[in-house]
Coordinates of C-alpha atoms in Angstrom, one line a residue:
X1 CA -10.9 -2.8 -168.5
X2 CA -9.3 -2.9 -172.0
X3 CA -10.5 -4.7 -175.1
X4 CA -8.3 -5.7 -178.0
X5 CA -9.4 -6.5 -181.5
X6 CA -6.2 -5.9 -183.4
X7 CA -5.5 -9.6 -183.3
X8 CA -7.5 -12.2 -181.6
X9 CA -10.2 -10.8 -179.3
X10 CA -8.6 -10.0 -176.0
X11 CA -10.2 -8.6 -172.8
X12 CA -8.2 -7.6 -169.8
X13 CA -9.2 -6.1 -166.4
X14 CA -6.0 -5.0 -164.9
X15 CA -3.6 -7.9 -165.1
X16 CA -6.4 -10.4 -165.4
X17 CA -7.3 -11.9 -168.8
X18 CA -11.1 -12.5 -169.1
X19 CA -12.5 -15.3 -171.2
X20 CA -15.2 -14.4 -173.7
X21 CA -16.1 -17.7 -175.2
X22 CA -18.1 -18.3 -178.3
X23 CA -18.3 -16.7 -181.7
X24 CA -21.6 -14.9 -181.0
X25 CA -20.5 -13.6 -177.6
X26 CA -17.3 -12.4 -179.2
X27 CA -19.1 -10.7 -182.1
X28 CA -21.3 -8.9 -179.6
X29 CA -18.4 -7.6 -177.6
X30 CA -16.5 -6.6 -180.8
X31 CA -19.4 -4.7 -182.2
X32 CA -19.9 -2.9 -178.9
X33 CA -16.2 -2.2 -178.5
X34 CA -15.9 -0.7 -182.0
X35 CA -18.5 1.9 -180.8
X36 CA -17.2 2.1 -177.2
X37 CA -19.0 4.8 -175.3
X38 CA -21.9 5.1 -177.8
X39 CA -25.1 3.2 -178.1
X40 CA -25.4 0.4 -180.7
X41 CA -29.0 -0.2 -181.8
X42 CA -30.4 -3.6 -181.0
X43 CA -31.3 -4.4 -184.6
X44 CA -27.7 -3.6 -185.6
X45 CA -26.4 -6.0 -183.1
X46 CA -28.8 -8.7 -184.2
X47 CA -27.7 -8.3 -187.8
X48 CA -24.0 -8.5 -186.7
X49 CA -24.5 -11.6 -184.6
X50 CA -26.9 -13.7 -186.6
X51 CA -26.7 -12.2 -190.1
X52 CA -29.5 -13.8 -192.2
X53 CA -30.1 -16.6 -189.7
X54 CA -32.0 -14.3 -187.3
X55 CA -34.0 -16.2 -184.6
X56 CA -37.7 -15.7 -184.4
X57 CA -37.3 -14.3 -180.9
X58 CA -34.3 -12.2 -181.8
X59 CA -34.9 -9.6 -179.1
X60 CA -35.0 -12.1 -176.3
X61 CA -32.0 -14.0 -177.8
X62 CA -30.0 -10.7 -177.8
X63 CA -31.0 -10.0 -174.2
X64 CA -29.8 -13.4 -173.1
X65 CA -26.5 -12.9 -174.9
X66 CA -26.0 -9.5 -173.3
X67 CA -26.6 -11.1 -169.9
X68 CA -24.0 -13.7 -170.6
X69 CA -21.5 -11.0 -171.6
X70 CA -22.2 -9.0 -168.5
X71 CA -21.4 -12.1 -166.4
X72 CA -18.2 -12.7 -168.4
X73 CA -17.0 -9.2 -167.9
X74 CA -17.5 -9.4 -164.2
X75 CA -18.4 -6.8 -161.6
X76 CA -19.2 -3.3 -162.8
X77 CA -21.7 -1.6 -165.1
X78 CA -19.8 -2.3 -168.3
X79 CA -22.8 -2.6 -170.5
X80 CA -25.5 0.0 -170.4
X81 CA -29.0 -0.3 -171.8
X82 CA -31.2 2.5 -173.2
X83 CA -33.9 3.1 -175.8
X84 CA -31.1 3.8 -178.3
X85 CA -29.5 0.4 -177.7
X86 CA -26.6 -1.1 -175.7
X87 CA -23.4 0.8 -174.8
X88 CA -20.0 -0.6 -173.7
X89 CA -18.9 1.8 -171.0
X90 CA -15.3 2.3 -172.1
X91 CA -13.3 5.2 -173.5
X92 CA -11.8 5.0 -176.9
X93 CA -8.4 4.7 -175.3
X94 CA -9.4 1.4 -173.8
X95 CA -10.1 -0.2 -177.2
X96 CA -7.0 -0.8 -179.3
X97 CA -8.7 -0.3 -182.7
X98 CA -10.0 3.1 -181.6
X99 CA -6.7 4.1 -180.1
X100 CA -5.0 3.1 -183.3
X101 CA -7.4 5.3 -185.3
X102 CA -6.6 8.3 -183.1
X103 CA -2.9 7.8 -183.3
X104 CA -2.9 7.2 -187.0
X105 CA -5.0 10.3 -187.7
X106 CA -2.9 12.5 -185.5
X107 CA 0.3 11.1 -187.1
X108 CA -1.0 11.8 -190.6
X109 CA -1.9 15.3 -189.6
X110 CA 1.6 15.9 -188.1
X111 CA 3.1 14.5 -191.3
X112 CA 1.1 16.9 -193.5
X113 CA 2.0 19.8 -191.2
X114 CA 5.7 19.1 -191.6
X115 CA 6.4 17.6 -188.2
X116 CA 7.9 14.3 -189.4
X117 CA 9.5 13.3 -186.1
X118 CA 6.2 13.6 -184.2
X119 CA 4.4 11.8 -187.0
X120 CA 6.9 8.9 -187.0
X121 CA 6.5 8.5 -183.2
X122 CA 2.7 8.4 -183.3
X123 CA 2.5 6.2 -186.3
X124 CA 5.1 3.8 -184.8
X125 CA 3.0 3.6 -181.6
X126 CA -0.1 3.0 -183.6
X127 CA 1.5 0.1 -185.5
X128 CA 2.7 -1.5 -182.3
X129 CA -0.9 -2.0 -181.1
X130 CA -1.4 -4.7 -183.7
X131 CA -0.9 -8.3 -182.4
X132 CA -2.1 -10.1 -185.6
X133 CA -4.9 -10.1 -188.2
X134 CA -7.8 -7.9 -187.0
X135 CA -10.6 -9.7 -185.1
X136 CA -8.7 -13.0 -185.3
X137 CA -11.0 -16.1 -185.4
X138 CA -14.2 -13.9 -185.4
X139 CA -13.6 -13.3 -189.1
X140 CA -14.8 -16.8 -189.8
X141 CA -17.8 -16.5 -187.5
X142 CA -19.6 -13.4 -188.9
X143 CA -19.7 -11.1 -192.0
X144 CA -19.7 -8.2 -189.6
X145 CA -16.3 -9.2 -188.4
X146 CA -15.0 -9.9 -191.9
X147 CA -16.0 -6.4 -193.1
X148 CA -14.7 -4.6 -190.0
X149 CA -11.4 -6.5 -190.2
X150 CA -11.0 -5.5 -193.9
X151 CA -11.6 -1.8 -193.1
X152 CA -9.1 -2.0 -190.2
X153 CA -6.5 -3.7 -192.4
X154 CA -6.9 -1.0 -195.1
X155 CA -6.3 1.6 -192.6
X156 CA -3.3 -0.1 -191.2
X157 CA -1.8 -0.1 -194.7
X158 CA -2.5 3.6 -195.2
X159 CA -0.9 4.4 -191.8
X160 CA 2.1 2.3 -192.8
X161 CA 2.6 4.4 -195.9
X162 CA 2.5 7.5 -193.8
X163 CA 4.9 6.0 -191.4
X164 CA 7.3 5.2 -194.3
X165 CA 7.0 8.8 -195.5
X166 CA 7.7 10.1 -192.0
X167 CA 10.8 7.8 -191.8
X168 CA 12.1 9.1 -195.1
X169 CA 11.5 12.7 -194.1
X170 CA 13.6 12.1 -191.0
X171 CA 16.5 10.7 -192.9
X172 CA 15.9 7.0 -193.3
X173 CA 17.4 5.4 -196.4
X174 CA 14.8 4.3 -198.9
X175 CA 16.5 0.9 -199.3
X176 CA 16.2 0.3 -195.6
X177 CA 12.4 0.3 -196.0
X178 CA 12.2 -2.1 -198.9
X179 CA 11.1 -5.1 -196.9
X180 CA 8.2 -3.2 -195.4
X181 CA 7.2 -1.9 -198.9
X182 CA 7.4 -5.4 -200.3
X183 CA 5.0 -6.7 -197.7
X184 CA 2.6 -3.8 -198.3
X185 CA 2.7 -4.3 -202.1
X186 CA 2.0 -8.0 -201.7
X187 CA -1.0 -7.2 -199.6
X188 CA -2.4 -4.5 -201.9
X189 CA -0.8 -4.9 -205.4
X190 CA -2.7 -2.0 -207.0
X191 CA -2.0 0.6 -204.3
X192 CA -0.1 3.2 -206.2
X193 CA 1.1 5.1 -203.1
X194 CA 2.9 1.9 -202.0
X195 CA 4.1 1.1 -205.5
X196 CA 5.7 4.5 -206.1
X197 CA 7.6 4.3 -202.9
X198 CA 8.7 0.7 -203.6
X199 CA 10.0 1.7 -207.0
X200 CA 12.1 4.5 -205.5
X201 CA 13.4 2.1 -202.9
X202 CA 14.4 -0.5 -205.4
X203 CA 16.2 2.1 -207.5
X204 CA 18.0 3.5 -204.4
X205 CA 19.1 -0.1 -203.6
X206 CA 20.7 -0.3 -207.0
X207 CA 17.9 -2.5 -208.5
X208 CA 16.8 -0.2 -211.2
X209 CA 16.1 -3.1 -213.6
X210 CA 13.8 -4.6 -210.9
X211 CA 12.1 -1.2 -210.5
X212 CA 11.4 -1.0 -214.2
X213 CA 10.0 -4.5 -214.4
X214 CA 7.8 -3.9 -211.4
X215 CA 6.5 -0.8 -213.0
X216 CA 5.7 -2.5 -216.3
X217 CA 3.9 -5.4 -214.4
X218 CA 1.8 -2.9 -212.4
X219 CA 1.0 -0.8 -215.5
X220 CA -0.3 -3.9 -217.3
X221 CA -2.3 -5.0 -214.2
X222 CA -3.9 -1.5 -213.9
X223 CA -4.9 -1.6 -217.5
X224 CA -6.2 -5.2 -217.4
X225 CA -8.1 -5.0 -214.1
X226 CA -9.2 -1.3 -213.9
X227 CA -8.8 0.1 -217.4
X228 CA -6.6 2.7 -215.9
X229 CA -3.1 4.2 -216.5
X230 CA -0.5 4.8 -213.8
X231 CA -0.7 8.1 -211.9
X232 CA 1.9 10.8 -212.5
X233 CA 3.4 10.0 -209.2
X234 CA 3.9 6.4 -210.0
X235 CA 5.3 7.1 -213.5
X236 CA 7.7 9.7 -212.1
X237 CA 9.1 7.2 -209.6
X238 CA 10.8 5.5 -212.5
X239 CA 11.1 8.3 -215.0
X240 CA 13.3 10.3 -212.6
X241 CA 15.7 7.4 -212.6
X242 CA 16.7 8.1 -216.1
X243 CA 14.2 6.4 -218.3
X244 CA 10.9 8.0 -219.5
X245 CA 8.3 5.2 -219.2
X246 CA 5.3 7.3 -218.2
X247 CA 4.1 8.3 -221.7
X248 CA 0.4 8.8 -221.9
X249 CA 0.1 9.1 -218.1
X250 CA -2.4 11.6 -216.8
X251 CA -2.9 13.2 -213.5
X252 CA -5.8 11.5 -211.7
X253 CA -6.7 10.3 -208.2
X254 CA -5.8 6.8 -207.4
X255 CA -8.5 4.2 -208.4
X256 CA -11.0 3.3 -205.7
X257 CA -11.7 -0.4 -205.7
X258 CA -13.9 -0.5 -202.7
X259 CA -15.9 1.8 -200.5
X260 CA -14.2 2.4 -197.1
X261 CA -16.4 3.7 -194.3
X262 CA -15.3 6.9 -192.4
X263 CA -14.9 5.0 -189.2
X264 CA -14.1 1.4 -188.3
X265 CA -16.9 1.6 -185.8
X266 CA -19.5 1.4 -188.6
X267 CA -20.9 -2.1 -188.8
X268 CA -21.6 -3.1 -192.4
X269 CA -25.1 -4.1 -193.6
X270 CA -25.5 -7.8 -193.4
X271 CA -29.1 -8.5 -193.8
X272 CA -31.2 -7.4 -196.8
X273 CA -34.2 -7.0 -194.5
X274 CA -32.4 -4.4 -192.5
X275 CA -30.5 -2.6 -195.4
X276 CA -30.7 0.8 -193.8
X277 CA -29.4 -0.1 -190.4
X278 CA -25.7 0.5 -189.3
X279 CA -23.8 0.6 -186.1
X280 CA -24.2 3.7 -184.1
X281 CA -21.5 6.2 -185.2
X282 CA -22.7 9.4 -183.5

């Protein structure tokens, strides 16, 4: 069996597509899938499925939902139960989000080790796993899905930048990557890794004036929204093209606008009454 969350929720057993109908049932499966092979505590699942509208008999309601999911998945011991919680009996390779994470991490390591061709192959394979916005319609059904989707989309953008770096290192012309960089910049306007590469691509395409305008617009946005100045890498992207516009820039790490968990399997806190509980990530 394979579970896909990099797009609309998708479940396949061989060539057969299985139907998992309903927002709560889908949320249960998604939360279990993002921790495939590891137990997810019952309270964490209750938070993910019902958020603040927890039923008075939440334990029994969860049991009933798990029973429905077992029927939907068909023959086999797909969902195990223990004192630690419920476990989806799948390997990480059987869940597209977890496979994406593995390929993206290995691709990034290969890139930093200087093996750009291998990095490009793995990062391209990772990107091909995406079928659409992460978790599809489930994002409208539960805060858990919204938060998990946001983390996955962040990681997709980071992997895309690594893929662009790998492509450049294997001889791709910067201008040929401009459309990808435009899309990334539109999705995350304050991402300076993306901006620096986009400015270089614009200049390489003979659009130095556009590069300078884009730099100035981003510099103002960084100042207005974060009280920050451009990084040395970003300023250098235009300064090297013949005009020093990076005066007053200082070396600093890129600004962090949001906390990103170390693993997409971590379910965010959704209920104030259970503030300390998270999805199993052991």
